[in-house]
Coordinates of C-alpha atoms in Angstrom, one line a residue:
M237 CA -23.7 -7.9 -12.5
A238 CA -23.4 -11.3 -12.0
N239 CA -24.1 -12.0 -16.2
R240 CA -21.9 -9.2 -17.2
S241 CA -19.5 -10.8 -19.8
A242 CA -16.1 -9.5 -19.0
F243 CA -15.2 -6.1 -20.9
L244 CA -14.2 -2.6 -21.0
L245 CA -17.3 -1.0 -21.2
L246 CA -17.7 2.5 -23.1
C247 CA -21.0 4.6 -22.4
I248 CA -22.6 7.6 -22.2
C249 CA -24.1 8.2 -18.8
L250 CA -27.4 10.2 -18.3
P251 CA -28.3 12.0 -15.5
L252 CA -29.2 10.3 -12.5
L253 CA -32.2 11.0 -9.8
A254 CA -31.0 14.1 -7.3
L255 CA -29.2 12.7 -4.5
G256 CA -30.0 13.5 -0.9
Q257 CA -27.8 16.9 0.4
F258 CA -25.9 16.6 3.3
H259 CA -28.4 17.3 6.6
D260 CA -28.3 20.9 7.7
G261 CA -25.0 22.0 6.6
F262 CA -22.6 19.3 7.4
T263 CA -19.9 18.2 5.3
H264 CA -19.5 14.9 5.9
H265 CA -21.7 12.0 6.5
A266 CA -21.8 8.1 7.0
V267 CA -24.0 4.8 8.0
L268 CA -22.7 3.4 10.5
D269 CA -25.0 -0.2 10.5
N270 CA -25.6 -2.5 7.6
S271 CA -29.8 -1.7 8.0
D272 CA -29.4 2.2 7.7
A273 CA -30.8 2.3 11.1
Y274 CA -27.7 4.4 12.6
Y275 CA -26.9 7.6 10.7
L276 CA -23.7 10.0 11.7
Y277 CA -23.4 13.5 10.1
W278 CA -20.5 15.7 11.4
K279 CA -18.7 19.2 10.4
P280 CA -15.1 19.3 11.5
G281 CA -13.6 22.7 12.4
A282 CA -10.7 24.3 11.0
T283 CA -8.3 23.7 13.4
G284 CA -7.6 22.0 16.7
N285 CA -9.0 24.7 18.5
D286 CA -12.2 24.7 17.1
Y287 CA -15.3 22.9 17.6
I288 CA -16.3 19.8 15.5
E289 CA -20.4 19.3 15.7
F290 CA -22.0 15.9 15.4
E291 CA -25.5 14.7 14.7
V292 CA -26.7 11.5 15.3
Q293 CA -30.0 10.2 13.8
V294 CA -30.9 6.6 14.9
K295 CA -33.9 4.2 14.8
T296 CA -34.4 3.9 18.3
K297 CA -36.4 6.1 21.1
G298 CA -33.7 4.8 23.5
W299 CA -30.3 5.6 24.5
I300 CA -27.4 6.0 21.9
G301 CA -23.8 5.7 22.0
L302 CA -20.9 6.5 20.0
G303 CA -17.4 6.2 20.5
F304 CA -13.6 7.0 19.0
S305 CA -11.6 4.0 19.5
P306 CA -7.9 3.0 18.8
N307 CA -8.7 -0.6 17.5
G308 CA -12.5 -0.6 17.4
A309 CA -12.9 -2.1 21.4
M310 CA -14.0 -0.3 24.2
A311 CA -11.0 -0.5 26.3
G312 CA -9.3 3.1 25.7
S313 CA -12.1 4.4 24.0
D314 CA -13.6 7.9 24.1
I315 CA -17.4 7.2 24.6
V316 CA -20.9 9.7 24.7
I317 CA -23.8 8.6 25.9
M318 CA -27.1 10.7 24.7
W319 CA -31.0 9.8 25.3
I320 CA -34.0 12.2 25.8
G321 CA -35.8 11.5 28.9
S322 CA -39.1 10.8 29.6
N323 CA -40.1 14.8 30.3
N324 CA -38.4 15.2 26.9
Q325 CA -35.3 16.7 28.5
P326 CA -31.5 15.8 26.7
H327 CA -29.1 13.9 28.4
I328 CA -25.1 13.6 27.3
S329 CA -22.9 11.5 29.2
D330 CA -18.9 12.1 28.8
R331 CA -17.4 8.5 29.7
H332 CA -14.6 6.6 28.7
G333 CA -13.8 2.8 27.9
P334 CA -11.8 0.8 31.0
T335 CA -8.4 0.7 31.1
E336 CA -8.3 -3.1 32.3
G337 CA -9.7 -5.8 30.6
A338 CA -11.5 -5.5 26.5
N339 CA -14.9 -4.5 27.6
G340 CA -17.2 -3.3 30.5
F341 CA -19.6 -0.5 31.4
P342 CA -17.3 3.1 30.8
P343 CA -16.6 5.0 33.9
E344 CA -17.6 8.7 33.6
D345 CA -15.0 11.3 32.9
A346 CA -14.0 13.7 35.6
E347 CA -13.9 16.7 32.8
K348 CA -17.2 17.3 30.5
N349 CA -16.4 18.2 27.0
Y350 CA -19.3 17.0 25.3
E351 CA -22.4 19.6 24.9
I352 CA -25.9 19.2 23.2
I353 CA -27.0 21.8 21.0
E354 CA -30.7 20.3 20.2
A355 CA -32.6 16.9 20.3
R356 CA -35.6 15.5 19.1
E357 CA -37.6 12.7 18.4
N358 CA -40.4 11.6 16.4
A359 CA -42.4 8.3 16.9
T360 CA -39.4 5.8 15.1
H361 CA -36.1 8.1 15.5
T362 CA -34.0 10.1 18.0
T363 CA -31.8 12.8 16.2
I364 CA -29.0 14.6 18.8
R365 CA -26.7 17.4 18.0
F366 CA -23.7 17.9 20.1
K367 CA -20.3 19.3 20.1
R368 CA -16.8 19.1 21.1
K369 CA -13.3 20.3 20.8
Q370 CA -11.3 18.6 18.5
S371 CA -8.4 18.9 20.7
T372 CA -9.7 18.9 24.3
C373 CA -6.2 17.8 26.0
D374 CA -7.8 15.6 27.9
A375 CA -6.6 12.0 28.6
D376 CA -9.8 10.3 28.6
D377 CA -10.7 12.1 25.3
W378 CA -9.9 11.0 22.0
P379 CA -7.5 13.7 19.6
I380 CA -9.8 14.1 16.8
T381 CA -6.8 14.1 14.0
T382 CA -6.3 13.2 10.4
D383 CA -5.9 9.6 11.5
T384 CA -8.3 7.0 10.7
T385 CA -10.4 6.8 13.5
R386 CA -12.5 3.5 14.4
I387 CA -16.3 4.6 15.4
I388 CA -18.0 2.2 17.8
W389 CA -21.6 2.7 17.7
A390 CA -24.5 0.8 19.7
F391 CA -27.9 2.1 20.6
S392 CA -31.1 0.5 22.6
N393 CA -34.7 1.1 22.5
E394 CA -34.7 0.9 26.5
K395 CA -34.9 4.8 28.0
P396 CA -32.7 5.0 31.1
K397 CA -33.3 7.0 33.8
S398 CA -29.6 7.8 34.3
A399 CA -26.4 7.3 32.1
S400 CA -25.7 4.3 35.1
D401 CA -29.0 2.4 34.5
I402 CA -28.1 1.7 31.0
K403 CA -27.8 -2.4 30.5
M404 CA -25.6 -3.9 28.0
H405 CA -26.8 -3.9 24.1
S406 CA -27.9 -6.6 22.1
T407 CA -25.3 -7.8 19.5
D408 CA -27.1 -7.0 16.6
T409 CA -27.3 -2.9 17.7
R410 CA -23.3 -2.3 17.8
G411 CA -20.4 -2.0 15.4
V412 CA -17.3 -0.7 14.6
R413 CA -16.7 1.8 11.1
S414 CA -13.5 3.3 10.7
L415 CA -13.8 7.0 8.7
H416 CA -11.6 9.8 8.2
L417 CA -13.0 12.5 10.5
L418 CA -10.9 15.4 9.2
Y419 CA -10.3 15.0 5.5
P420 CA -12.6 16.1 2.4
Q421 CA -14.8 13.5 1.7
T422 CA -15.6 12.8 -1.8
K423 CA -18.4 10.3 -1.9
N424 CA -21.1 12.7 -2.6
R425 CA -19.3 15.5 -4.8
A426 CA -17.9 12.3 -6.6
R427 CA -21.7 11.3 -7.4
E428 CA -22.6 14.9 -8.4
I429 CA -20.2 14.7 -10.7
F430 CA -20.6 11.6 -12.1
R431 CA -24.3 12.1 -13.2
Q432 CA -23.2 15.4 -15.3
P433 CA -24.4 14.8 -18.8
D434 CA -21.1 15.0 -20.6
M435 CA -19.5 12.1 -18.7
T436 CA -18.5 9.4 -20.4
T437 CA -17.8 5.9 -18.7
V438 CA -15.1 3.3 -19.1
D439 CA -15.7 0.1 -16.9
V440 CA -13.2 -2.7 -16.4
F441 CA -15.1 -5.8 -15.1
V442 CA -14.4 -9.4 -15.0
N443 CA -16.9 -11.9 -15.7
N444 CA -18.0 -14.9 -13.3
V445 CA -14.4 -15.1 -11.8
T446 CA -14.1 -18.6 -9.6
V447 CA -12.1 -18.1 -6.3
P448 CA -10.2 -21.5 -5.5
H449 CA -11.3 -22.5 -1.9
N450 CA -7.9 -24.1 -1.7
S451 CA -5.9 -21.0 -1.3
R452 CA -6.6 -18.1 0.6
T453 CA -5.2 -15.3 -2.0
L454 CA -5.8 -15.2 -5.7
Y455 CA -4.3 -12.5 -8.2
W456 CA -6.4 -12.9 -11.7
C457 CA -5.3 -10.8 -14.3
Q458 CA -7.5 -9.3 -17.3
V459 CA -5.9 -7.6 -20.8
F460 CA -8.0 -4.9 -21.9
K461 CA -8.1 -2.6 -25.2
V462 CA -8.1 1.1 -24.3
P463 CA -10.8 3.0 -26.5
K464 CA -9.6 5.8 -28.3
F465 CA -11.7 9.0 -28.8
P466 CA -11.8 11.6 -31.3
K467 CA -11.3 14.4 -28.9
K468 CA -9.0 14.3 -25.6
R469 CA -10.8 13.3 -22.7
H470 CA -9.9 13.8 -18.9
L471 CA -10.5 11.3 -16.1
V472 CA -12.3 13.1 -13.1
G473 CA -13.1 10.1 -10.8
Y474 CA -14.2 6.5 -10.4
E475 CA -16.0 3.8 -8.5
M476 CA -15.5 0.3 -7.4
L477 CA -18.7 -1.6 -8.1
V478 CA -18.5 -4.9 -6.2
Q479 CA -20.6 -8.0 -6.8
P480 CA -23.3 -7.9 -3.6
G481 CA -22.2 -10.4 -0.9
N482 CA -18.8 -10.3 -2.2
E483 CA -17.4 -7.2 -0.3
K484 CA -15.6 -9.5 2.3
Y485 CA -13.6 -11.4 -0.5
V486 CA -12.5 -8.5 -3.3
H487 CA -9.7 -7.0 -1.6
H488 CA -8.6 -4.5 -4.6
L489 CA -8.3 -3.9 -8.3
V490 CA -5.2 -1.7 -10.0
I491 CA -5.0 -1.0 -13.4
Y492 CA -1.4 -1.1 -14.9
G493 CA -0.8 0.1 -18.4
C494 CA 1.2 -1.9 -21.3
R495 CA 3.7 -0.7 -23.0
E496 CA 3.5 -3.7 -25.5
D497 CA 1.1 -5.5 -28.0
M498 CA -0.9 -7.5 -25.9
S499 CA -3.7 -8.1 -28.6
Q500 CA -3.1 -12.0 -28.4
Y501 CA -4.0 -11.9 -24.4
L502 CA -7.5 -10.6 -25.1
N503 CA -10.7 -12.4 -23.8
K504 CA -7.9 -14.5 -22.1
P505 CA -8.1 -13.8 -18.4
A506 CA -5.7 -15.8 -16.2
A507 CA -4.0 -15.9 -12.8
C508 CA -1.4 -13.2 -12.4
Y509 CA 1.3 -15.1 -11.1
D510 CA 2.3 -18.7 -11.2
E511 CA 5.0 -19.9 -8.1
N512 CA 5.8 -16.0 -7.7
S513 CA 6.5 -15.4 -11.2
A514 CA 4.4 -12.9 -13.7
I515 CA 2.7 -14.3 -16.4
S516 CA 3.8 -12.5 -19.8
P517 CA 1.2 -9.6 -19.5
M518 CA 2.3 -8.7 -16.1
K519 CA 6.0 -8.5 -17.0
A520 CA 5.0 -5.8 -19.8
C521 CA 3.0 -4.3 -17.7
Y522 CA 4.1 -2.1 -14.8
D523 CA 3.0 1.3 -15.0
T524 CA 0.3 2.0 -12.0
L525 CA -2.9 3.7 -13.8
S526 CA -5.5 3.8 -11.2
G527 CA -6.6 1.4 -8.1
W528 CA -9.1 1.0 -5.4
A529 CA -8.3 -1.2 -2.4
V530 CA -10.8 -2.6 0.4
G531 CA -13.0 0.4 2.1
G532 CA -12.2 2.5 -1.0
E533 CA -15.0 5.1 -1.7
P534 CA -16.0 7.0 -5.1
F535 CA -13.3 9.4 -5.6
A536 CA -13.8 12.6 -7.6
Y537 CA -10.7 14.4 -8.7
P538 CA -10.5 18.5 -7.2
D539 CA -12.8 20.8 -9.8
D540 CA -9.9 22.0 -11.5
M541 CA -7.8 19.0 -12.0
G542 CA -8.3 15.7 -14.1
A543 CA -5.8 12.9 -15.5
V544 CA -4.8 12.5 -19.1
W545 CA -6.9 9.7 -20.4
F546 CA -4.8 6.5 -20.9
S547 CA -4.8 6.4 -24.4
D548 CA -2.6 9.1 -24.7
E549 CA 0.0 6.8 -23.7
F550 CA -1.1 3.1 -24.0
D551 CA -3.2 0.9 -26.1
Y552 CA -3.6 -2.0 -23.5
I553 CA -4.5 -2.0 -20.1
V554 CA -4.5 -4.9 -17.4
G555 CA -6.9 -5.6 -14.6
E556 CA -4.9 -6.8 -11.5
F557 CA -7.9 -8.4 -9.3
H558 CA -6.7 -9.5 -5.3
Y559 CA -9.5 -12.3 -4.0
D560 CA -9.0 -12.8 -0.3
N561 CA -10.8 -16.0 0.5
S562 CA -10.1 -16.5 4.4
D563 CA -13.1 -18.4 4.8
F564 CA -11.8 -20.9 2.0
R565 CA -15.3 -20.9 0.8
K566 CA -15.9 -23.1 -2.5
D567 CA -18.7 -21.0 -4.1
I568 CA -17.6 -17.9 -4.3
T569 CA -17.5 -16.5 -8.5
D570 CA -17.3 -12.3 -9.0
S571 CA -17.9 -10.1 -11.7
S572 CA -16.9 -6.9 -9.7
G573 CA -15.4 -4.1 -11.1
M574 CA -13.8 -0.3 -11.6
R575 CA -16.2 2.3 -13.6
M576 CA -14.1 5.4 -14.7
Y577 CA -15.2 8.5 -15.3
L578 CA -14.5 10.8 -18.0
T579 CA -15.1 14.3 -20.0
E580 CA -14.3 16.1 -22.9
T581 CA -14.8 19.5 -20.5
L582 CA -10.9 19.2 -19.9
R583 CA -9.8 20.7 -16.6
P584 CA -6.8 23.7 -16.3
V585 CA -4.4 21.4 -14.4
E586 CA -3.5 17.5 -15.4
T587 CA -2.4 15.3 -12.9
G588 CA 0.4 12.4 -12.4
R589 CA 1.0 9.5 -10.2
L590 CA 4.0 8.5 -8.4
T591 CA 4.2 5.3 -6.6
M592 CA 6.9 4.9 -3.8
G593 CA 7.6 1.9 -1.3
A594 CA 9.3 -1.4 -0.6
L595 CA 10.8 -4.2 -2.9
S596 CA 7.6 -6.4 -1.9
N597 CA 9.6 -9.9 -1.9
P598 CA 10.5 -12.1 0.9
L599 CA 14.2 -11.7 0.7
Q600 CA 14.1 -8.1 1.4
M601 CA 11.2 -8.0 3.5
V602 CA 11.0 -10.0 7.1
I603 CA 8.7 -9.2 9.8
P604 CA 9.9 -10.9 13.1
P605 CA 7.0 -12.9 15.0
N606 CA 5.3 -12.0 18.2
T607 CA 6.8 -8.5 17.5
E608 CA 4.6 -5.7 19.1
S609 CA 6.4 -3.1 17.2
F610 CA 8.7 -3.3 14.3
T611 CA 9.2 -0.6 12.0
L612 CA 10.6 -0.9 8.0
Y613 CA 12.3 1.3 5.9
T614 CA 11.9 2.2 2.5
Y615 CA 13.7 5.4 0.8
C616 CA 13.8 7.3 -2.6
P617 CA 16.8 9.4 -2.0
A618 CA 17.9 12.7 -3.4
E619 CA 19.9 10.9 -6.3
C620 CA 16.7 10.0 -7.7
T621 CA 14.5 12.8 -7.0
M622 CA 17.0 14.8 -8.9
N623 CA 15.6 13.7 -12.3
L624 CA 12.7 16.0 -11.5
Q625 CA 14.8 19.1 -12.3
D626 CA 12.7 21.9 -13.2
E627 CA 9.2 19.8 -12.7
P628 CA 8.5 19.6 -8.5
M629 CA 5.7 17.4 -7.8
K630 CA 2.7 18.9 -5.8
I631 CA 1.0 16.2 -3.9
F632 CA -2.8 16.5 -4.0
T633 CA -4.0 13.1 -2.9
G634 CA -2.7 9.5 -1.6
M635 CA -3.1 6.3 0.2
L636 CA -0.9 4.3 2.3
H637 CA -1.0 0.6 1.7
T638 CA 0.2 -2.5 4.0
H639 CA -1.5 -5.9 4.5
L640 CA -3.2 -7.0 7.9
L641 CA 0.0 -6.5 10.2
G642 CA 0.3 -2.9 9.4
V643 CA -0.7 -0.2 12.2
K644 CA 1.1 3.2 11.7
L645 CA 2.7 4.6 8.4
R646 CA 4.1 7.8 7.4
L647 CA 5.7 9.4 4.6
R648 CA 8.3 11.8 5.6
Q649 CA 9.8 14.6 3.4
V650 CA 13.5 15.8 4.0
R651 CA 15.2 18.9 2.3
N652 CA 18.9 19.2 3.0
G653 CA 18.4 17.4 6.4
V654 CA 16.0 19.4 7.5
E655 CA 12.7 17.6 7.7
L656 CA 9.3 19.1 6.2
P657 CA 5.7 18.2 7.4
N658 CA 4.8 14.4 6.9
V659 CA 3.4 14.2 3.6
L660 CA 0.9 11.7 4.2
F661 CA 0.6 9.8 8.0
D662 CA -2.0 7.4 9.5
N663 CA -1.0 6.5 13.1
H664 CA -4.1 4.1 13.2
Y665 CA -4.1 2.1 10.0
D666 CA -6.9 0.3 9.0
F667 CA -6.4 -2.6 6.7
N668 CA -9.9 -3.0 5.9
Y669 CA -10.5 0.8 4.9
Q670 CA -8.1 2.2 2.6
S671 CA -9.7 5.2 0.9
P672 CA -7.6 7.9 -0.9
I673 CA -7.6 11.1 1.0
I674 CA -7.7 14.8 -0.6
L675 CA -5.2 16.9 1.2
D676 CA -5.7 20.7 2.5
Q677 CA -2.4 21.3 1.8
H678 CA 0.0 20.3 -1.2
P679 CA 3.4 19.5 -0.1
T680 CA 5.8 20.0 -2.9
I681 CA 8.6 17.4 -4.0
Q682 CA 11.7 19.5 -5.2
P683 CA 14.4 17.7 -7.2
G684 CA 16.9 16.9 -4.3
D685 CA 14.6 16.1 -1.7
D686 CA 14.6 12.8 0.2
L687 CA 11.5 10.8 0.8
I688 CA 11.1 8.3 3.8
L689 CA 8.4 5.7 3.9
E690 CA 8.1 4.1 7.5
C691 CA 5.9 1.2 7.9
E692 CA 4.9 -0.2 11.5
Y693 CA 3.8 -3.9 12.1
N694 CA 2.2 -5.7 15.0
S695 CA 3.0 -9.2 14.6
K696 CA 2.4 -10.4 18.3
D697 CA -0.4 -12.7 17.6
R698 CA 1.8 -14.4 15.0
D699 CA 4.3 -17.7 16.1
V700 CA 6.0 -17.8 12.6
P701 CA 8.1 -14.7 10.8
T702 CA 6.0 -12.7 8.0
F703 CA 7.8 -12.1 4.8
G704 CA 7.0 -9.5 1.8
G705 CA 4.9 -10.7 -0.5
L706 CA 1.5 -10.4 -2.6
G707 CA -0.8 -12.4 -0.5
T708 CA -2.8 -11.1 2.1
T709 CA -0.7 -12.6 5.3
E710 CA 2.3 -11.4 3.5
E711 CA 3.2 -7.4 3.9
M712 CA 3.6 -4.9 2.2
C713 CA 4.6 -1.1 2.4
L714 CA 3.5 1.2 -0.3
A715 CA 2.3 5.1 -0.8
Y716 CA 0.2 5.6 -3.9
L717 CA 0.4 9.6 -4.8
E718 CA -1.0 11.8 -7.2
Y719 CA 0.6 14.8 -8.2
Y720 CA 0.3 18.1 -10.4
P721 CA 1.2 19.3 -12.7
K722 CA 1.7 16.4 -14.7
R723 CA 5.3 15.7 -16.2
Q724 CA 6.0 13.4 -19.9
R725 CA 4.9 10.4 -18.3
L726 CA 1.3 9.5 -16.7
T727 CA 2.9 7.4 -13.8
E728 CA 6.3 7.3 -12.4
G729 CA 7.8 5.0 -9.6
C730 CA 10.5 4.9 -6.9
Y731 CA 11.5 1.5 -5.0
S732 CA 14.2 0.1 -2.2
G733 CA 15.1 -2.3 0.1
V734 CA 18.2 -4.0 1.6
D735 CA 20.1 -6.0 -0.7
A736 CA 18.9 -9.6 0.2
A737 CA 22.5 -11.2 0.8
T738 CA 23.0 -8.6 3.6
I739 CA 19.9 -9.7 5.4
A740 CA 20.6 -13.3 5.1
K741 CA 24.3 -12.8 6.6
L742 CA 22.2 -11.0 9.4
F743 CA 20.5 -14.2 10.1
G744 CA 24.3 -15.9 10.1
A745 CA 24.0 -17.7 6.5
K746 CA 26.4 -18.3 4.1
N747 CA 27.1 -19.2 0.6
V748 CA 23.7 -17.3 -0.4
T749 CA 22.9 -18.7 -3.9
L750 CA 20.3 -15.8 -5.5
T751 CA 17.6 -17.2 -8.1
A752 CA 14.8 -15.1 -10.2
N753 CA 12.5 -16.8 -8.1
S754 CA 12.7 -15.9 -4.5
E755 CA 11.0 -18.9 -3.0
K756 CA 13.9 -21.1 -4.4
T757 CA 16.9 -18.8 -3.2
T758 CA 19.1 -21.1 -0.9
V759 CA 21.5 -20.5 1.8
I760 CA 24.1 -22.1 3.9
S761 CA 22.3 -21.3 7.2
A762 CA 24.4 -20.8 10.7
K763 CA 23.8 -24.6 11.4
G764 CA 25.5 -25.8 8.0
Q765 CA 22.2 -26.8 7.0
N766 CA 21.3 -26.0 3.0
Q767 CA 18.1 -24.5 3.1
T768 CA 15.9 -22.1 1.5
F769 CA 15.9 -18.3 2.6
K770 CA 12.4 -19.0 4.0
D771 CA 13.1 -22.1 5.8
M772 CA 16.2 -20.5 7.4
V773 CA 14.2 -17.7 9.1
K774 CA 11.4 -19.8 9.9
D775 CA 13.8 -22.3 12.2
I776 CA 15.6 -19.2 13.9
D777 CA 14.7 -19.0 17.6
W778 CA 12.6 -16.4 17.3
G779 CA 11.6 -16.9 21.2
A780 CA 14.5 -15.7 22.6
N781 CA 14.9 -12.9 19.9
S782 CA 11.2 -11.8 20.4
G783 CA 10.1 -8.3 20.4
K784 CA 10.3 -7.8 24.1
N785 CA 13.9 -8.7 23.5
R786 CA 14.7 -5.3 22.1
F787 CA 18.9 -6.0 22.5
G788 CA 18.4 -9.1 19.9
L789 CA 17.9 -10.1 16.6
V790 CA 14.6 -8.1 16.1
Q791 CA 16.6 -4.7 16.9
D792 CA 19.5 -5.8 14.8
L793 CA 17.2 -6.4 11.7
E794 CA 15.1 -3.0 12.3
K795 CA 18.7 -0.9 12.9
L796 CA 19.6 -3.4 9.2
G797 CA 16.6 -1.8 7.4
R798 CA 17.1 1.5 8.6
D799 CA 20.7 2.4 8.4
E800 CA 22.2 0.0 5.8
P801 CA 22.6 1.5 2.4
Q802 CA 19.7 0.3 0.5
D803 CA 19.4 -0.8 -3.4
V804 CA 16.9 1.8 -5.1
V805 CA 14.8 1.5 -8.3
C806 CA 14.3 5.0 -9.7
L807 CA 11.8 5.5 -12.1
I808 CA 11.7 9.0 -11.6
Y809 CA 12.3 9.8 -15.5
P810 CA 14.6 12.6 -16.6
K811 CA 13.2 15.3 -18.4
N812 CA 12.5 14.4 -22.2
A813 CA 13.4 11.0 -21.6
T814 CA 12.2 8.9 -24.9
D815 CA 12.2 5.4 -23.6
P816 CA 11.3 4.4 -20.3
K817 CA 13.1 1.3 -19.6
A818 CA 16.4 2.7 -20.8
S819 CA 15.4 5.2 -18.2
N820 CA 15.2 2.8 -15.2
V821 CA 18.2 3.8 -13.0
S822 CA 19.4 1.1 -10.1
I823 CA 20.8 3.1 -7.2
K824 CA 23.3 1.7 -4.7
L825 CA 23.1 4.1 -2.0
E826 CA 26.4 5.0 -0.7
K827 CA 24.6 6.2 2.7
N828 CA 20.6 6.4 3.5
P829 CA 19.1 9.2 3.7
T830 CA 19.1 11.0 7.5
I831 CA 17.4 14.0 9.2
T832 CA 19.5 15.9 11.4
V833 CA 16.2 18.4 12.3
A834 CA 13.2 16.6 12.6
F835 CA 9.7 17.9 12.1
D836 CA 7.9 18.7 15.2
D837 CA 4.5 17.2 15.2
A838 CA 3.1 17.9 18.8
D839 CA -0.5 18.9 19.1
P840 CA -0.1 22.9 19.2
V841 CA -3.0 23.4 21.1
C842 CA -2.1 20.8 24.1
L843 CA 1.5 22.3 23.8
A844 CA 0.2 25.7 24.6
V845 CA -2.0 24.5 27.4
T846 CA 0.6 22.4 29.2
S847 CA 3.5 24.5 28.9
L848 CA 1.8 26.8 31.1
S849 CA 4.1 27.3 34.4
P850 CA 2.1 26.1 37.4
A851 CA 2.8 29.4 39.1
W852 CA 0.4 31.1 36.6
I853 CA -2.5 28.9 37.6
P854 CA -3.3 31.2 40.7
T855 CA -2.8 34.1 38.9
I856 CA -5.1 32.9 35.8
L857 CA -8.2 32.0 38.3
S858 CA -7.4 35.5 40.0
L859 CA -8.5 36.8 37.0
T860 CA -11.1 34.4 36.0
A861 CA -12.6 35.4 39.4
G862 CA -12.5 39.0 38.8
V863 CA -13.9 38.5 35.4
V864 CA -17.1 36.5 36.7
V865 CA -17.3 39.1 39.3
A866 CA -17.4 42.2 36.8
F867 CA -20.0 40.4 35.2
L868 CA -22.0 40.1 38.0

């Protein structure tokens, strides 16, 4: 791949060799380590009251550990340890991580919720199949939900006599892997679709990009001519092909459509931004068409859906490659790219794209330092969604996005003040695992609905404020959605933020002088100093206003973001709009969307258990005893 020239490659796919099927009826699988030694298979149940079955296949004849963790550490984790004894008897031990300290030997659960189904071993591997309820309602167990789950794993070649006989594992036989345990996996179905003989591929690759060592972040842009076909085609899937060895440094790729003639920029790749200003191609290429982020897996559309190929609307596209050189290495060159799969066997349902989120610039996004929980609010109000008119959007897939500080996100939907189930949410977001998910239920955005995107950040390990921006150490708050049926445009958007001058005044600033380059916006600070906005924010005594002081500036800033009427950029176009640029509407809200009736997202399984009155317990025990006696 390193010798690949920068191009938009068009080829006809040949059938690939058959890929291995899921083992024994399992619907999901993952390889947890980098040496193909630890395989995990699983099959979710339909509801939280159902069992989820797992199978581990590990290159060992000793013990195997598997855990579900909130953050990748043992503390607070749900852990199960398994092995086959010298007498061929299988063992399973239900345990949990220590509550104090980061690590330590996991104590045993009082309630046992894991059951072995079968176990076997051969000369090299141990295979154990087991099950548990998705919702056990046990405080020591991890509730298995649609959230991102950090899977912690370990194994050893030593065969223990008991769980307490287990010794500390070595560092090369343990690890962490983030997964979606309940959402449908698309990677294997994607590869089956990709090898169909009628597939055409279009590649967007760069060639030998030199990643600078004196800056952590590089946005690299290349313009490509969109190939046209004699017959209409649908985009039905894509995969990112990262140059081997560069997985740590390639952060994301976004493909934008260009509404102007970009021929002068062909074969002239360059950095996308210079001192926070976009190069000319980026100013004319703003329609999000496709994307991938770190951790993303091969993606395939549902069998009845396809996205209209870009050439229906665009002659040129630009690929925006984001590199994150956190090690400041000097020897990184990259030739990664995305391969997109097209078919002329048209799908019955055509899809469109909607991006929603915050205006990610330093003037409208400030996250306080040393704060364990700070929430940013962004809105797509009824005033914008009214443009849907008689063309509602049914959301079938999406991806939530922040940078390093993001820990929890949810996209809320409100209709006439009543909150509906969340469109998307993730209470355990992982920056290093950003993969689009396929929804079982397809929420419908109707004209007049309000959308509220909430992004929660944890900055407890930062001593300086974090600003909105493009860099990995800066922050974003976005939701990338795809819907059906497609409206007029391939892609639409809705963005909001609090007026920059209002935020500056909260910090005591006077005489705010806004400039096109946010880095050069100046203020007269509360101390009477002439400073840039960012310098003023950095000089604030955040120690006295830290996250522990919830009645100080931190709370005021969060409340301002929630309640202060925001500026909205509405790119949901009215029906039959002929010029997208002319349809862009800037809306100054008189009042942010509010929720009068909140949606109850409590676990119904555990709610039913805890709602039983204590007075019922003797009766239930009595009835249970009676049933047992009857069977005896």
